Short mmCIF file of C-alpha atoms and ligand atoms in Angstrom, two decimals:
data_model
loop_
_atom_site.label_atom_id
_atom_site.label_comp_id
_atom_site.label_asym_id
_atom_site.label_seq_id
_atom_site.Cartn_x
_atom_site.Cartn_y
_atom_site.Cartn_z
CA MET A 1463 -11.63 52.41 -97.95
CA LYS A 1464 -10.27 53.30 -101.43
CA ASN A 1465 -8.36 56.46 -100.71
CA ILE A 1466 -7.61 58.98 -97.99
CA ASP A 1467 -10.79 60.98 -98.88
CA ASP A 1468 -13.05 58.32 -97.68
CA LEU A 1469 -11.28 58.71 -94.27
CA TRP A 1470 -12.39 62.38 -94.00
CA LYS A 1471 -15.76 61.29 -95.13
CA SER A 1472 -16.00 58.77 -92.30
CA GLY A 1473 -15.86 61.67 -89.82
CA VAL A 1474 -12.13 61.79 -89.20
CA THR A 1475 -10.66 65.27 -89.36
CA ARG A 1476 -7.17 66.11 -90.73
CA ARG A 1477 -6.27 67.31 -87.22
CA ASP A 1478 -7.55 63.99 -85.64
CA PHE A 1479 -5.48 62.09 -88.21
CA VAL A 1480 -2.16 64.09 -87.52
CA LYS A 1481 -2.77 63.80 -83.93
CA THR A 1482 -3.36 60.13 -83.94
CA CYS A 1483 -0.22 59.59 -86.03
CA MET A 1484 1.82 61.70 -83.63
CA THR A 1485 0.54 59.69 -80.70
CA VAL A 1486 1.31 56.45 -82.26
CA SER A 1487 4.84 57.61 -83.36
CA ALA A 1488 5.43 58.76 -79.67
CA MET A 1489 4.18 55.40 -78.34
CA LEU A 1490 6.58 53.63 -80.70
CA GLY A 1491 9.40 55.75 -79.53
CA LEU A 1492 10.06 57.29 -82.93
CA PRO A 1493 11.60 60.65 -83.53
CA PHE A 1494 9.29 63.60 -84.72
CA SER A 1495 10.83 63.36 -88.07
CA MET A 1496 9.06 59.83 -88.43
CA VAL A 1497 5.55 61.13 -88.06
CA SER A 1498 5.33 61.85 -91.71
CA LYS A 1499 6.41 58.53 -92.59
CA VAL A 1500 3.79 56.95 -90.34
CA ALA A 1501 1.13 59.26 -91.92
CA ALA A 1502 2.12 58.39 -95.30
CA ALA A 1503 1.95 54.70 -94.56
CA ALA A 1504 -1.45 55.01 -92.84
CA GLN A 1505 -2.72 56.83 -96.14
CA ASN A 1506 -1.28 54.19 -98.49
CA ALA A 1507 -4.05 52.13 -99.84
CA ASP A 1508 -1.81 49.72 -101.58
CA GLY A 1509 0.14 48.82 -98.45
CA ARG A 1510 -3.10 47.77 -96.48
CA PRO A 1511 -2.78 44.24 -95.13
CA ALA A 1512 -5.79 41.82 -95.48
CA VAL A 1513 -6.95 40.93 -91.99
CA ILE A 1514 -9.02 37.91 -90.86
CA TRP A 1515 -10.53 38.24 -87.38
CA LEU A 1516 -11.76 35.28 -85.65
CA HIS A 1517 -13.83 35.21 -82.36
CA PHE A 1518 -13.67 32.42 -79.91
CA GLN A 1519 -14.31 32.16 -76.11
CA GLU A 1520 -14.72 35.66 -75.04
CA CYS A 1521 -17.03 38.52 -74.27
CA THR A 1522 -16.34 40.74 -77.37
CA GLY A 1523 -15.13 43.51 -75.25
CA CYS A 1524 -11.80 43.65 -77.11
CA SER A 1525 -13.74 44.68 -80.44
CA GLU A 1526 -16.22 46.79 -78.38
CA SER A 1527 -13.37 48.77 -76.79
CA LEU A 1528 -11.98 49.37 -80.31
CA LEU A 1529 -15.30 50.53 -81.73
CA ARG A 1530 -17.02 52.26 -78.98
CA SER A 1531 -14.67 55.20 -78.68
CA SER A 1532 -16.75 58.36 -78.56
CA HIS A 1533 -14.10 59.76 -80.86
CA PRO A 1534 -14.08 58.31 -84.39
CA SER A 1535 -10.40 58.36 -85.17
CA VAL A 1536 -8.99 55.23 -83.55
CA ALA A 1537 -11.68 52.93 -84.85
CA SER A 1538 -11.81 54.60 -88.24
CA LEU A 1539 -8.24 54.63 -88.52
CA ILE A 1540 -7.85 50.95 -87.75
CA LEU A 1541 -10.54 49.83 -89.94
CA ASP A 1542 -9.31 52.03 -92.85
CA MET A 1543 -5.67 51.00 -92.50
CA ILE A 1544 -6.35 47.39 -92.95
CA SER A 1545 -8.46 45.32 -95.42
CA LEU A 1546 -10.79 43.81 -92.94
CA ASP A 1547 -12.07 40.73 -94.99
CA TYR A 1548 -13.67 38.72 -92.20
CA HIS A 1549 -15.03 39.91 -88.74
CA GLU A 1550 -17.88 37.98 -87.37
CA THR A 1551 -19.06 40.86 -85.26
CA LEU A 1552 -18.85 43.54 -87.87
CA MET A 1553 -19.63 41.71 -91.09
CA ALA A 1554 -23.06 41.96 -92.89
CA GLY A 1555 -22.99 38.57 -94.18
CA SER A 1556 -23.92 35.44 -92.17
CA GLY A 1557 -24.30 31.60 -92.63
CA HIS A 1558 -22.76 30.21 -95.96
CA GLN A 1559 -22.14 33.79 -97.31
CA ALA A 1560 -19.66 34.39 -94.41
CA GLU A 1561 -17.93 31.09 -94.66
CA LYS A 1562 -17.43 31.69 -98.36
CA SER A 1563 -15.84 35.12 -97.68
CA LEU A 1564 -13.65 33.66 -95.06
CA HIS A 1565 -12.53 30.96 -97.45
CA ASP A 1566 -12.07 33.33 -100.52
CA SER A 1567 -9.91 35.78 -98.28
CA MET A 1568 -7.70 33.04 -97.08
CA THR A 1569 -7.10 31.61 -100.67
CA ALA A 1570 -6.68 35.16 -102.21
CA ASN A 1571 -4.33 36.43 -99.56
CA LYS A 1572 -2.46 33.06 -98.69
CA GLY A 1573 0.74 33.70 -96.97
CA LYS A 1574 0.14 37.52 -96.66
CA TYR A 1575 -2.84 38.18 -94.42
CA ILE A 1576 -2.61 39.07 -90.69
CA LEU A 1577 -4.79 36.75 -88.48
CA VAL A 1578 -6.31 38.54 -85.47
CA VAL A 1579 -7.71 36.17 -82.83
CA GLU A 1580 -10.21 37.34 -80.06
CA GLY A 1581 -11.02 34.92 -77.37
CA GLY A 1582 -9.53 31.83 -75.77
CA ILE A 1583 -9.41 28.33 -77.58
CA PRO A 1584 -10.81 25.34 -75.64
CA THR A 1585 -8.83 22.27 -76.20
CA LYS A 1586 -10.60 19.65 -73.93
CA ASP A 1587 -12.57 16.86 -75.54
CA ASN A 1588 -11.09 17.87 -78.97
CA GLY A 1589 -12.26 21.42 -78.54
CA ILE A 1590 -16.02 20.87 -78.69
CA TYR A 1591 -16.89 23.65 -76.22
CA CYS A 1592 -16.70 26.32 -78.88
CA LYS A 1593 -17.85 25.69 -82.48
CA VAL A 1594 -18.59 28.11 -85.24
CA ALA A 1595 -20.09 26.85 -88.49
CA GLY A 1596 -19.63 23.33 -87.41
CA LYS A 1597 -15.99 23.65 -86.85
CA THR A 1598 -14.24 23.83 -83.47
CA ALA A 1599 -12.09 27.03 -82.55
CA LEU A 1600 -9.14 24.61 -82.57
CA GLU A 1601 -9.77 23.51 -86.25
CA SER A 1602 -10.57 27.13 -87.34
CA LEU A 1603 -7.45 28.51 -85.76
CA ARG A 1604 -5.13 25.84 -87.13
CA THR A 1605 -6.71 26.32 -90.79
CA ALA A 1606 -6.54 30.07 -90.67
CA ALA A 1607 -3.06 30.27 -89.07
CA GLU A 1608 -1.69 28.13 -91.91
CA GLY A 1609 -1.89 30.99 -94.59
CA ALA A 1610 -1.30 33.84 -92.16
CA VAL A 1611 2.00 35.92 -92.30
CA ALA A 1612 1.61 36.77 -88.46
CA ILE A 1613 -0.93 36.35 -85.86
CA ILE A 1614 -2.22 38.98 -83.57
CA PRO A 1615 -4.09 37.63 -80.43
CA ILE A 1616 -6.00 40.56 -79.21
CA GLY A 1617 -7.02 40.59 -75.48
CA THR A 1618 -5.93 38.42 -72.67
CA CYS A 1619 -8.22 35.57 -73.62
CA ALA A 1620 -6.50 34.93 -76.99
CA SER A 1621 -3.21 35.83 -75.62
CA TYR A 1622 -3.05 33.57 -72.58
CA GLY A 1623 -6.49 31.92 -72.13
CA GLY A 1624 -8.01 34.67 -70.08
CA ILE A 1625 -11.07 34.31 -67.69
CA GLN A 1626 -12.11 30.84 -69.16
CA SER A 1627 -8.67 29.46 -68.31
CA VAL A 1628 -9.10 30.20 -64.63
CA GLY A 1629 -9.11 26.83 -62.62
CA PRO A 1630 -10.60 24.50 -62.87
CA ASN A 1631 -10.66 25.46 -66.57
CA PRO A 1632 -13.49 23.19 -67.50
CA THR A 1633 -12.93 23.50 -71.27
CA GLY A 1634 -9.26 23.49 -71.17
CA ALA A 1635 -8.92 27.07 -72.59
CA VAL A 1636 -5.66 28.27 -73.81
CA GLY A 1637 -4.11 31.17 -75.80
CA VAL A 1638 -3.05 30.98 -79.47
CA ARG A 1639 0.64 30.72 -78.54
CA ASP A 1640 -0.06 27.34 -76.78
CA ILE A 1641 -1.33 25.97 -80.10
CA ILE A 1642 0.36 27.65 -83.01
CA LYS A 1643 4.23 27.27 -82.76
CA ASP A 1644 5.39 28.05 -86.25
CA LYS A 1645 4.12 31.56 -86.95
CA PRO A 1646 5.16 34.93 -85.54
CA ILE A 1647 2.63 35.99 -82.69
CA ILE A 1648 2.28 39.37 -81.30
CA ASN A 1649 0.21 39.38 -78.19
CA ILE A 1650 -1.92 42.47 -77.31
CA PRO A 1651 -3.28 41.49 -73.87
CA GLY A 1652 -5.60 43.39 -71.68
CA CYS A 1653 -9.09 42.77 -70.80
CA PRO A 1654 -9.99 44.60 -72.92
CA PRO A 1655 -6.71 45.91 -74.44
CA ASN A 1656 -6.12 49.48 -75.22
CA PRO A 1657 -7.07 50.08 -78.79
CA TYR A 1658 -3.97 52.26 -79.34
CA ASN A 1659 -1.75 49.07 -78.75
CA PHE A 1660 -3.35 47.44 -81.55
CA LEU A 1661 -3.39 50.36 -83.76
CA SER A 1662 0.29 51.33 -83.12
CA THR A 1663 1.27 47.55 -83.75
CA VAL A 1664 -0.64 47.53 -87.07
CA LEU A 1665 0.81 50.93 -88.02
CA TYR A 1666 4.40 49.73 -87.12
CA TYR A 1667 3.86 46.78 -89.44
CA VAL A 1668 2.38 48.89 -92.06
CA THR A 1669 5.09 51.41 -91.96
CA PHE A 1670 8.13 49.34 -91.58
CA LYS A 1671 7.13 45.92 -92.89
CA LYS A 1672 8.32 44.19 -90.00
CA LEU A 1673 7.02 43.28 -86.43
CA PRO A 1674 7.93 45.32 -83.30
CA GLU A 1675 10.28 43.99 -80.74
CA LEU A 1676 8.50 41.68 -78.32
CA ASP A 1677 9.12 40.68 -74.65
CA GLN A 1678 9.23 37.07 -73.41
CA LEU A 1679 5.51 36.86 -73.28
CA GLY A 1680 5.21 37.92 -76.92
CA ARG A 1681 4.02 41.57 -76.19
CA PRO A 1682 5.29 44.64 -78.06
CA LYS A 1683 7.81 46.16 -75.72
CA PHE A 1684 6.84 49.67 -76.76
CA ALA A 1685 3.54 49.14 -74.91
CA TYR A 1686 4.29 46.64 -72.37
CA GLY A 1687 7.96 47.41 -71.50
CA ARG A 1688 7.29 49.13 -68.25
CA ARG A 1689 5.25 48.22 -64.96
CA ILE A 1690 2.16 50.27 -64.24
CA HIS A 1691 3.77 51.20 -60.99
CA GLU A 1692 6.67 53.12 -62.72
CA HIS A 1693 4.43 55.71 -64.22
CA CYS A 1694 1.33 55.81 -61.98
CA GLU A 1695 0.15 59.10 -61.03
CA ARG A 1696 -0.48 57.75 -57.38
CA ARG A 1697 3.15 56.80 -57.21
CA PRO A 1698 4.25 59.75 -55.01
CA HIS A 1699 1.57 58.53 -52.41
CA PHE A 1700 3.16 55.08 -52.46
CA ASP A 1701 6.59 56.60 -52.04
CA ALA A 1702 5.45 58.80 -49.26
CA GLY A 1703 3.67 55.68 -47.43
CA ARG A 1704 0.29 57.17 -47.95
CA PHE A 1705 -2.10 54.21 -48.80
CA SER A 1706 -6.04 54.05 -49.22
CA LYS A 1707 -7.48 51.76 -46.63
CA ALA A 1708 -11.00 51.34 -47.96
CA PHE A 1709 -12.95 52.22 -50.97
CA GLY A 1710 -14.94 55.40 -50.25
CA ASP A 1711 -12.99 56.59 -47.22
CA PRO A 1712 -11.08 59.75 -47.07
CA THR A 1713 -7.81 58.18 -48.00
CA HIS A 1714 -9.40 56.78 -51.18
CA ALA A 1715 -11.06 60.30 -51.88
CA GLU A 1716 -7.61 61.81 -51.62
CA GLY A 1717 -6.19 59.67 -54.30
CA TYR A 1718 -3.89 57.79 -52.13
CA CYS A 1719 -1.84 54.67 -53.40
CA LEU A 1720 -4.19 51.54 -53.87
CA TYR A 1721 -1.58 49.05 -53.09
CA LYS A 1722 -3.29 47.86 -49.76
CA LEU A 1723 -6.55 47.45 -51.71
CA GLY A 1724 -4.93 44.92 -53.87
CA CYS A 1725 -3.41 47.15 -56.68
CA LYS A 1726 -1.38 44.63 -59.04
CA GLY A 1727 0.42 47.70 -60.60
CA PRO A 1728 3.80 46.77 -59.27
CA ALA A 1729 3.77 43.43 -61.17
CA THR A 1730 1.85 44.53 -64.23
CA TYR A 1731 3.47 45.42 -67.50
CA ALA A 1732 1.29 47.97 -69.45
CA ASN A 1733 1.13 51.48 -70.50
CA CYS A 1734 -2.36 52.34 -69.19
CA SER A 1735 -1.45 55.34 -67.19
CA VAL A 1736 0.20 56.96 -70.13
CA THR A 1737 -2.14 55.99 -73.09
CA ARG A 1738 -5.23 55.76 -71.06
CA PHE A 1739 -8.76 54.65 -72.30
CA ASN A 1740 -11.81 56.54 -73.55
CA ASP A 1741 -9.77 58.73 -75.75
CA GLY A 1742 -7.15 59.41 -73.23
CA VAL A 1743 -9.38 60.48 -70.53
CA ALA A 1744 -9.48 57.63 -67.85
CA TRP A 1745 -7.78 54.40 -66.67
CA PRO A 1746 -8.60 52.12 -63.82
CA VAL A 1747 -6.09 53.30 -61.17
CA GLY A 1748 -6.85 57.01 -62.08
CA ILE A 1749 -10.57 56.64 -61.38
CA GLY A 1750 -9.90 54.68 -58.03
CA HIS A 1751 -9.98 51.07 -58.84
CA PRO A 1752 -6.83 49.20 -58.14
CA CYS A 1753 -5.28 47.57 -61.32
CA ILE A 1754 -6.19 43.85 -61.54
CA GLY A 1755 -3.27 42.87 -63.75
CA CYS A 1756 -5.14 42.39 -66.74
CA THR A 1757 -2.32 42.16 -69.24
CA GLU A 1758 -0.55 39.40 -67.01
CA PRO A 1759 -1.29 35.71 -67.59
CA ASP A 1760 -0.75 34.79 -63.80
CA LEU A 1761 -2.68 37.73 -62.25
CA LEU A 1762 -5.97 38.35 -64.23
CA PHE A 1763 -8.60 36.46 -62.18
CA LYS A 1764 -6.03 34.20 -60.92
CA THR A 1765 -4.93 36.25 -58.07
CA ALA A 1766 -7.58 37.48 -55.78
CA ILE A 1767 -8.28 41.11 -56.38
CA ALA A 1768 -7.61 42.07 -52.63
CA ASP A 1769 -4.33 39.96 -52.46
CA LYS A 1770 -1.13 42.13 -52.62
CA VAL A 1771 1.57 41.41 -55.00
CA GLN A 1772 5.28 41.25 -54.28
CA ILE A 1773 7.22 44.28 -55.38
CA HIS A 1774 10.46 43.49 -57.10
CA GLU A 1775 13.18 45.63 -58.28
CA PRO A 1776 11.63 49.01 -57.39
CA THR A 1777 12.84 51.62 -59.81
CA PRO A 1778 13.28 55.05 -58.47
CA PHE A 1779 13.09 57.87 -61.00
CA ASP A 1780 16.33 59.07 -62.17
CA SER A 1781 15.44 62.58 -61.06
CA TYR A 1782 15.29 61.49 -57.49
CA ALA A 1783 18.15 62.23 -55.13
CA PRO A 1784 20.01 59.04 -54.22
CA VAL A 1785 19.04 57.45 -50.85
CA ASP A 1786 21.26 55.36 -48.52
CA LEU A 1787 19.37 52.19 -48.21
CA LYS A 1788 21.63 50.46 -45.57
CA ASP A 1789 18.85 50.90 -42.98
CA LYS A 1790 16.28 49.43 -45.51
CA GLY A 1791 15.53 46.32 -43.27
CA LYS A 1792 14.23 48.52 -40.41
CA GLY A 1793 11.52 50.03 -42.48
CA ALA A 1794 11.10 53.77 -42.92
CA ASP A 1795 10.88 56.11 -40.04
CA PRO A 1796 7.48 57.97 -40.43
CA LEU A 1797 8.92 61.45 -39.61
CA THR A 1798 11.85 61.02 -42.12
CA THR A 1799 9.29 59.64 -44.71
CA GLY A 1800 7.09 62.74 -44.07
CA VAL A 1801 9.95 65.03 -44.38
CA ILE A 1802 11.82 63.68 -47.51
CA GLY A 1803 8.48 62.77 -49.20
CA LEU A 1804 8.52 62.83 -52.83
CA ALA A 1805 12.16 63.68 -53.21
CA ALA A 1806 13.53 60.30 -52.11
CA GLY A 1807 10.28 58.52 -52.18
CA ALA A 1808 10.90 55.56 -54.54
CA ALA A 1809 13.98 54.37 -52.71
CA ILE A 1810 12.27 54.61 -49.49
CA GLY A 1811 9.21 52.74 -50.83
CA ALA A 1812 11.80 50.17 -51.63
CA GLY A 1813 13.09 49.94 -48.18
CA ILE A 1814 9.73 49.74 -46.82
CA MET A 1815 8.86 46.81 -49.06
CA LEU A 1816 12.03 45.03 -48.22
CA ALA A 1817 11.05 45.23 -44.68
CA LYS A 1818 7.75 43.59 -45.77
CA LYS A 1819 5.83 46.22 -43.89
CA LEU A 1820 4.10 49.25 -45.15
CA PRO A 1821 3.57 51.82 -42.57
CA ASP A 1822 1.49 54.91 -43.50
CA ALA A 1823 3.32 58.27 -43.18
CA PRO A 1824 1.18 60.55 -40.92
CA ASP A 1825 0.43 64.07 -42.60
CA LYS A 1826 0.28 66.92 -40.20
CA GLY A 1827 -3.26 68.19 -39.83
CA ASP A 1828 -4.74 65.09 -41.51
CA ASP A 1829 -5.61 61.85 -39.86
CA HIS A 1830 -5.66 59.67 -42.88
CA GLY A 1831 -2.45 57.78 -41.85
CA LYS A 1832 -3.21 57.31 -38.24
CA THR A 1833 -5.55 54.18 -38.10
CA GLU A 1834 -4.80 50.90 -39.91
FE1 LIG B 2806 -11.32 38.49 -73.34
FE2 LIG B 2806 -12.02 40.08 -75.58
FE3 LIG B 2806 -11.67 40.32 -71.69
FE4 LIG B 2806 -13.58 40.27 -73.12
O1 LIG B 2806 -12.91 39.65 -76.68
S1 LIG B 2806 -9.69 39.83 -72.90
S2 LIG B 2806 -13.05 38.57 -71.79
S3 LIG B 2806 -12.55 42.21 -72.57
O2 LIG B 2806 -13.52 40.55 -74.91
O3 LIG B 2806 -11.25 38.33 -75.20
FE1 LIG B 2807 -0.03 53.18 -58.53
FE2 LIG B 2807 -0.89 50.80 -57.79
FE3 LIG B 2807 1.69 51.44 -57.83
FE4 LIG B 2807 0.02 52.36 -56.01
S1 LIG B 2807 0.55 50.23 -56.05
S2 LIG B 2807 1.54 53.65 -57.14
S3 LIG B 2807 -1.78 52.74 -57.11
S4 LIG B 2807 0.41 51.19 -59.53
FE1 LIG B 2808 -5.61 46.26 -66.89
FE2 LIG B 2808 -4.26 47.16 -64.87
FE3 LIG B 2808 -4.42 48.54 -67.06
S1 LIG B 2808 -6.24 46.19 -64.85
S2 LIG B 2808 -6.50 48.16 -68.01
S3 LIG B 2808 -3.42 46.67 -66.74
S4 LIG B 2808 -4.52 49.41 -65.04
#
């Protein structure tokens, strides 16, 4: 895109644009006064970083989730905010022509381009299990990483190895951080990740010319700083001891907590319940499927879907009344749980978990909680 008019021509309205900049600013925790700065950076054609996007072992769901939104703004904004010089799924060229554009972009933008990596990297047998243009993923990654200013592994495959790294990991698949040690790496995990987390990371970089603060797994804290369980719409049911017991039964239809069906939300750091997918309409737990921990290296496909995760450091909301937990080892009394319900829920949930037992609170006039 040469200028902002091209963005309007691509189907994005001014309203979409401002709304997206506001959403991104809110995600980044910026004050309202910064929205105009973010919008200005997004419109600045000169500030657009060159991006080289490589695909390795993956399903291309990460690119798909970015591009297939029914609404044009996220994909258009991302593609217009960066100068996407090489993307194997999107580019029209192929064969030698594609290889030339990769080489030309790496040479012209040496030391300045952002390298986006999608997919895991096989390392076993010198990486022969994934080759593009006669080169192994391992070789291509090392070569492209040399001239990059920073690397964004998009998706859990590129971040941590993903599905192909599950035991016995026949190809020795790993994430970018296991191979490249001398470049800034910003992981955007998720299978697939939320496009807004990628958009916000790029916009942060374009606006402030620096990388966002990261957690110990290399994820931006603005998006992966809190557990799903802390801002889940089913949390009041967890706190009140109401759990879905089977898919499709009345407890499931009522929207009860999915913990007993294996929800990994208590151990998964991500913003899915807040940012949501499909233009903010839906997210897995919201539509009845337990979180499978797709942003976590040790959970996705490595912990059985039905297995329950341990709950550490439950964090009651500040607005809840303080609750005396001295009886926590005995588990929650069902009547008390039912009466106190939401008001003291989080702390009672903590007590229940510490007792390693999760009784269901019976609701009067409803038999959902009576049978296990
Ligand atoms: Fe992996 Fe992305 Fe999951 Fe798929 O490319 S994170 S398998 S959604 O597509 O890498
Ligand atoms: Fe939500 Fe899962 Fe936590 Fe239940 S266990 S409150 S469904 S995140
Ligand atoms: Fe993934 Fe769990 Fe979100 S499965 S998409 S981290 S709700």
